[in-house]
Tab-separated table of C-alpha atoms in Angstrom:
chain	number	residue	atom	x	y	z
A	824	UNK	CA	75.338	4.079	29.066
A	825	UNK	CA	73.185	5.986	26.612
A	826	UNK	CA	72.138	2.743	24.895
A	827	UNK	CA	71.190	1.197	28.228
A	828	UNK	CA	68.930	4.150	29.002
A	829	UNK	CA	67.310	3.902	25.590
A	830	UNK	CA	66.710	0.183	26.073
A	831	UNK	CA	65.259	0.754	29.557
A	832	UNK	CA	62.958	3.524	28.306
A	833	UNK	CA	61.813	1.399	25.396
A	834	UNK	CA	61.074	-1.523	27.709
A	835	UNK	CA	59.139	0.715	30.092
A	836	UNK	CA	57.167	2.203	27.205
A	837	UNK	CA	56.310	-1.289	25.952
A	838	UNK	CA	55.037	-2.286	29.405
A	839	UNK	CA	52.885	0.841	29.592
A	840	UNK	CA	51.396	0.091	26.176
A	841	UNK	CA	50.742	-3.523	27.171
A	842	UNK	CA	49.008	-2.547	30.406
A	843	UNK	CA	46.991	0.150	28.664
A	844	UNK	CA	45.991	-2.279	25.938
A	845	UNK	CA	44.922	-4.940	28.439
A	846	UNK	CA	42.980	-2.365	30.479
A	847	UNK	CA	41.213	-1.081	27.388
A	848	UNK	CA	40.395	-4.636	26.367
A	849	UNK	CA	39.015	-5.459	29.816
A	850	UNK	CA	36.927	-2.287	29.850
A	851	UNK	CA	35.603	-3.085	26.415
A	852	UNK	CA	34.624	-6.596	27.489
A	853	UNK	CA	32.949	-5.294	30.667
A	854	UNK	CA	31.081	-2.632	28.774
A	855	UNK	CA	30.007	-5.075	26.067
A	856	UNK	CA	28.655	-7.491	28.677
A	857	UNK	CA	26.079	-4.922	29.869
A	858	UNK	CA	22.970	-5.336	27.760
A	859	UNK	CA	19.612	-3.523	27.851
A	860	UNK	CA	16.326	-5.251	28.536
A	861	UNK	CA	13.233	-4.426	26.513
A	862	UNK	CA	9.815	-4.035	28.090
A	863	UNK	CA	7.428	-6.916	27.367
A	864	UNK	CA	10.149	-8.846	25.547
A	865	UNK	CA	11.757	-11.973	26.978
A	866	UNK	CA	15.552	-12.181	26.932
A	867	UNK	CA	16.977	-15.712	26.889
A	868	UNK	CA	20.515	-16.507	28.067
A	869	UNK	CA	22.291	-19.827	27.629
A	870	UNK	CA	25.208	-19.050	29.964
A	871	UNK	CA	25.567	-21.149	33.132
A	872	UNK	CA	25.737	-18.870	36.176
A	873	UNK	CA	27.056	-19.590	39.672
A	874	UNK	CA	25.969	-16.295	41.223
A	875	UNK	CA	22.905	-14.151	40.606
A	876	UNK	CA	22.256	-10.576	41.780
A	877	UNK	CA	18.945	-8.812	41.222
A	878	UNK	CA	18.338	-5.205	42.257
A	879	UNK	CA	15.166	-3.488	41.163
A	880	UNK	CA	13.009	-0.459	41.774
A	881	UNK	CA	9.963	-1.788	39.940
A	882	UNK	CA	7.210	-2.617	42.432
A	883	UNK	CA	7.188	-6.388	41.877
A	884	UNK	CA	10.016	-8.934	41.570
A	885	UNK	CA	9.400	-12.602	40.757
A	886	UNK	CA	12.243	-15.135	40.938
A	887	UNK	CA	11.483	-18.712	39.909
A	888	UNK	CA	12.474	-21.717	37.825
A	889	UNK	CA	12.909	-21.670	34.081
A	890	UNK	CA	11.095	-24.382	32.088
A	891	UNK	CA	14.400	-25.376	30.469
A	892	UNK	CA	18.177	-24.870	30.737
A	893	UNK	CA	18.065	-21.193	29.756
A	894	UNK	CA	17.819	-18.110	31.948
A	895	UNK	CA	14.853	-15.930	31.070
A	896	UNK	CA	14.534	-12.229	31.877
A	897	UNK	CA	11.502	-10.046	31.267
A	898	UNK	CA	9.913	-6.800	32.424
A	899	UNK	CA	6.161	-6.853	32.082
A	900	UNK	CA	4.064	-3.723	31.977
A	901	UNK	CA	0.818	-2.425	30.519
A	902	UNK	CA	2.557	0.777	29.379
A	903	UNK	CA	6.052	0.047	27.997
A	904	UNK	CA	6.653	3.611	26.788
A	905	UNK	CA	6.022	5.024	30.231
A	906	UNK	CA	8.228	2.384	31.838
A	907	UNK	CA	11.134	3.144	29.504
A	908	UNK	CA	10.682	6.840	30.156
A	909	UNK	CA	11.017	6.447	33.911
A	910	UNK	CA	13.357	3.446	34.290
A	911	UNK	CA	16.694	2.126	33.077
A	912	UNK	CA	16.970	-1.665	32.973
A	913	UNK	CA	19.813	-3.912	31.896
A	914	UNK	CA	21.671	-7.131	32.688
A	915	UNK	CA	25.349	-7.967	32.852
A	916	UNK	CA	27.262	-11.243	32.507
A	917	UNK	CA	30.702	-11.382	34.121
A	918	UNK	CA	32.692	-14.493	35.001
A	919	UNK	CA	29.803	-16.806	35.878
A	920	UNK	CA	27.748	-14.051	37.511
A	921	UNK	CA	24.492	-12.543	36.331
A	922	UNK	CA	23.468	-9.060	37.464
A	923	UNK	CA	20.021	-7.692	36.681
A	924	UNK	CA	19.415	-4.045	37.529
A	925	UNK	CA	16.333	-1.827	37.222
A	926	UNK	CA	16.663	1.783	38.372
A	927	UNK	CA	14.380	4.802	38.262
A	928	UNK	CA	15.849	7.599	36.135
A	929	UNK	CA	14.947	10.199	38.756
A	930	UNK	CA	16.815	8.290	41.450
A	931	UNK	CA	19.242	10.738	43.047
A	932	UNK	CA	19.989	9.434	45.582
A	933	UNK	CA	16.657	7.676	46.190
A	934	UNK	CA	13.853	6.461	43.990
A	935	UNK	CA	11.583	9.304	42.885
A	936	UNK	CA	7.911	8.942	43.808
A	937	UNK	CA	6.946	9.895	40.251
A	938	UNK	CA	8.745	6.819	38.917
A	939	UNK	CA	6.642	4.587	41.122
A	940	UNK	CA	3.319	6.283	40.458
A	941	UNK	CA	3.805	6.165	36.721
A	942	UNK	CA	4.846	2.501	36.589
A	943	UNK	CA	3.215	0.880	39.629
A	944	UNK	CA	2.056	-2.224	37.764
A	945	UNK	CA	5.453	-3.192	36.342
A	946	UNK	CA	6.920	-6.630	37.143
A	947	UNK	CA	10.450	-7.976	36.819
A	948	UNK	CA	10.606	-11.736	36.153
A	949	UNK	CA	13.816	-13.739	36.461
A	950	UNK	CA	13.550	-17.452	35.634
A	951	UNK	CA	16.613	-19.578	36.365
A	952	UNK	CA	17.499	-23.168	35.349
A	953	UNK	CA	17.013	-25.825	38.005
A	954	UNK	CA	20.584	-25.771	39.334
A	955	UNK	CA	22.032	-25.127	42.771
A	956	UNK	CA	23.686	-21.696	42.835
A	957	UNK	CA	26.565	-20.513	45.002
A	958	UNK	CA	24.667	-17.377	45.922
A	959	UNK	CA	21.532	-15.483	44.978
A	960	UNK	CA	20.948	-11.904	46.139
A	961	UNK	CA	17.683	-10.044	45.596
A	962	UNK	CA	16.972	-6.460	46.667
A	963	UNK	CA	14.048	-4.101	46.202
A	964	UNK	CA	13.544	-0.590	47.523
A	965	UNK	CA	9.768	-0.572	47.152
A	966	UNK	CA	7.445	-3.426	46.239
A	967	UNK	CA	6.894	-7.128	46.777
A	968	UNK	CA	9.409	-9.913	46.248
A	969	UNK	CA	8.366	-13.478	45.439
A	970	UNK	CA	11.132	-16.075	45.380
A	971	UNK	CA	10.282	-19.722	44.696
A	972	UNK	CA	12.038	-23.050	44.051
A	973	UNK	CA	15.522	-21.751	43.239
A	974	UNK	CA	18.161	-23.460	45.401
A	975	UNK	CA	21.283	-21.597	46.506
A	976	UNK	CA	24.038	-22.194	49.026
A	977	UNK	CA	23.545	-18.638	50.258
A	978	UNK	CA	20.336	-16.717	49.713
A	979	UNK	CA	19.919	-13.052	50.659
A	980	UNK	CA	16.593	-11.287	50.086
A	981	UNK	CA	15.989	-7.728	51.244
A	982	UNK	CA	13.489	-4.906	50.855
A	983	UNK	CA	12.946	-1.447	52.254
A	984	UNK	CA	9.157	-1.384	51.858
A	985	UNK	CA	7.061	-4.314	50.657
A	986	UNK	CA	6.177	-7.943	51.303
A	987	UNK	CA	8.714	-10.763	50.955
A	988	UNK	CA	7.775	-14.383	50.215
A	989	UNK	CA	10.348	-17.171	49.952
A	990	UNK	CA	9.042	-20.678	49.274
A	991	UNK	CA	10.134	-24.244	48.457
A	992	UNK	CA	13.841	-23.470	48.537
A	993	UNK	CA	16.882	-25.400	49.775
A	994	UNK	CA	19.815	-23.375	51.104
A	995	UNK	CA	22.701	-23.630	53.490
A	996	UNK	CA	21.858	-20.156	54.761
A	997	UNK	CA	18.931	-17.844	54.041
A	998	UNK	CA	19.045	-14.219	55.203
A	999	UNK	CA	15.842	-12.206	54.812
A	1000	UNK	CA	15.733	-8.519	55.743
A	1001	UNK	CA	12.835	-6.096	55.572
A	1002	UNK	CA	12.144	-2.640	56.953
A	1003	UNK	CA	8.383	-2.340	56.443
A	1004	UNK	CA	6.180	-5.191	55.282
A	1005	UNK	CA	5.251	-8.796	55.976
A	1006	UNK	CA	7.752	-11.647	55.629
A	1007	UNK	CA	6.668	-15.206	54.865
A	1008	UNK	CA	8.919	-18.255	54.533
A	1009	UNK	CA	7.326	-21.499	53.350
A	1010	UNK	CA	9.357	-24.703	53.286
A	1011	UNK	CA	12.784	-23.059	53.256
A	1012	UNK	CA	15.457	-25.595	54.211
A	1013	UNK	CA	18.683	-24.402	55.795
A	1014	UNK	CA	19.827	-22.056	58.509
A	1015	UNK	CA	17.464	-19.087	58.485
A	1016	UNK	CA	17.860	-15.506	59.705
A	1017	UNK	CA	15.005	-13.007	59.478
A	1018	UNK	CA	15.102	-9.342	60.454
A	1019	UNK	CA	12.021	-7.153	60.107
A	1020	UNK	CA	11.529	-3.705	61.562
A	1021	UNK	CA	7.756	-3.410	61.083
A	1022	UNK	CA	5.549	-6.246	59.911
A	1023	UNK	CA	4.547	-9.816	60.655
A	1024	UNK	CA	6.898	-12.776	60.256
A	1025	UNK	CA	5.409	-16.181	59.369
A	1026	UNK	CA	7.640	-19.229	58.954
A	1027	UNK	CA	6.498	-22.731	58.044
A	1028	UNK	CA	8.909	-25.676	57.991
A	1029	UNK	CA	7.750	-29.289	57.585
A	1030	UNK	CA	10.371	-30.218	60.206
A	1031	UNK	CA	12.791	-28.256	62.371
A	1032	UNK	CA	16.257	-29.327	61.234
A	1033	UNK	CA	18.224	-26.062	61.221
A	1034	UNK	CA	18.603	-22.965	63.368
A	1035	UNK	CA	15.979	-20.249	62.952
A	1036	UNK	CA	16.646	-16.711	64.196
A	1037	UNK	CA	14.089	-13.900	64.011
A	1038	UNK	CA	14.415	-10.294	65.124
A	1039	UNK	CA	11.608	-7.783	64.820
A	1040	UNK	CA	10.707	-4.431	66.293
A	1041	UNK	CA	6.959	-4.375	65.685
A	1042	UNK	CA	4.862	-7.306	64.520
A	1043	UNK	CA	3.683	-10.807	65.376
A	1044	UNK	CA	6.006	-13.776	64.830
A	1045	UNK	CA	4.633	-17.247	64.094
A	1046	UNK	CA	6.774	-20.341	63.472
A	1047	UNK	CA	4.951	-23.546	62.590
A	1048	UNK	CA	5.987	-27.124	61.804
A	1049	UNK	CA	4.162	-30.362	60.989
A	1050	UNK	CA	5.358	-32.363	63.967
A	1051	UNK	CA	7.034	-31.751	67.279
A	1052	UNK	CA	10.810	-32.128	66.951
A	1053	UNK	CA	12.642	-34.691	69.071
A	1054	UNK	CA	15.537	-32.311	69.646
A	1055	UNK	CA	15.096	-28.555	69.789
A	1056	UNK	CA	16.087	-25.477	71.774
A	1057	UNK	CA	13.814	-22.474	72.275
A	1058	UNK	CA	14.810	-18.929	73.232
A	1059	UNK	CA	11.823	-16.614	72.785
A	1060	UNK	CA	11.220	-13.164	74.252
A	1061	UNK	CA	9.281	-9.985	73.594
A	1062	UNK	CA	9.126	-6.723	75.502
A	1063	UNK	CA	5.420	-6.187	74.864
A	1064	UNK	CA	3.232	-9.154	73.944
A	1065	UNK	CA	2.618	-12.799	74.797
A	1066	UNK	CA	4.861	-15.776	74.088
A	1067	UNK	CA	3.458	-19.269	73.564
A	1068	UNK	CA	4.486	-22.745	72.391
A	1069	UNK	CA	2.982	-26.228	72.438
A	1070	UNK	CA	6.436	-27.868	72.310
A	1071	UNK	CA	6.961	-30.167	75.281
A	1072	UNK	CA	10.295	-28.750	76.410
A	1073	UNK	CA	12.178	-28.693	79.661
A	1074	UNK	CA	11.836	-25.045	80.550
A	1075	UNK	CA	14.680	-23.067	82.025
A	1076	UNK	CA	12.705	-19.842	82.059
A	1077	UNK	CA	9.074	-18.961	81.446
A	1078	UNK	CA	6.922	-15.864	81.799
A	1079	UNK	CA	4.225	-14.160	79.773
A	1080	UNK	CA	6.920	-12.499	77.696
A	1081	UNK	CA	9.609	-15.170	77.458
A	1082	UNK	CA	10.189	-18.915	77.107
A	1083	UNK	CA	13.548	-20.674	77.191
A	1084	UNK	CA	14.269	-24.376	77.284
A	1085	UNK	CA	15.052	-27.481	75.307
A	1086	UNK	CA	13.942	-30.951	74.350
A	1087	UNK	CA	16.495	-33.688	73.766
A	1088	UNK	CA	20.137	-32.816	73.174
A	1089	UNK	CA	22.046	-30.643	70.684
A	1090	UNK	CA	18.955	-29.773	68.671
A	1091	UNK	CA	18.568	-26.769	66.363
A	1092	UNK	CA	17.772	-23.480	68.059
A	1093	UNK	CA	14.739	-21.306	67.468
A	1094	UNK	CA	15.562	-17.822	68.723
A	1095	UNK	CA	13.108	-14.935	68.482
A	1096	UNK	CA	13.540	-11.403	69.753
A	1097	UNK	CA	10.729	-8.876	69.483
A	1098	UNK	CA	10.154	-5.442	70.921
A	1099	UNK	CA	6.388	-5.245	70.355
A	1100	UNK	CA	4.284	-8.198	69.269
A	1101	UNK	CA	3.276	-11.754	70.213
A	1102	UNK	CA	5.419	-14.812	69.504
A	1103	UNK	CA	4.106	-18.315	68.885
A	1104	UNK	CA	6.042	-21.474	68.037
A	1105	UNK	CA	3.882	-24.521	67.440
A	1106	UNK	CA	3.465	-27.850	65.705
A	1107	UNK	CA	0.250	-28.818	63.969
A	1108	UNK	CA	-1.847	-31.038	66.152
């Protein structure tokens, strides 16, 4: 009986050591994968990523294509010492995912105004190889976001304050969210959802092939395409403002503040909801 207890205790102790060792090893790997970025120095990565997450407090984020098969990261500033004093910036590689993070050191819980004033001209650049990614997520608290030519099955771009531009991108689904600032989508293929509390929304698509949904509280909404679609459904309404379209649709409902109807059968839907602001959906004549 005594021997059995000793054997059981020894086995349990061995399991504990094994788990602890594996946990320590995993923590060490995770910690080692987090690497600092240096101001005005380009970091080149040869890893192939399936997912990319970018979260930054610097006032300007640029996402675009790399000239080769490497991923390139850089923070550009006219005053690197001041930037390093007010910001922490690093990247992390974990299981096919790249995370790039830039945070103000005074952030607790929000970004300190001093951080922004001292480093207003800083830019974060992320250049990705010309692949199709499973997902790309980009977030900024303050500042503009420019996203161009990087294809992803799911694209999510969001900002609290600042302009957002997404251009020349193929997706299955693009979700763009802003609180204050203009939103512009140029030649973004795929199902599109835009939410903007305050600011204009401008969308250009060479042809209407996928659903487009826009919701805004204050600001004009304009959706433009090269030619009139053969099949399309419109559902447009605003509480204050005018609604207009030059699409030749069979109208189920029309007033100064709403238009609903369709052309053809089973076409993509353009749905816009606004509290204050005009809405226009048109093709170029």
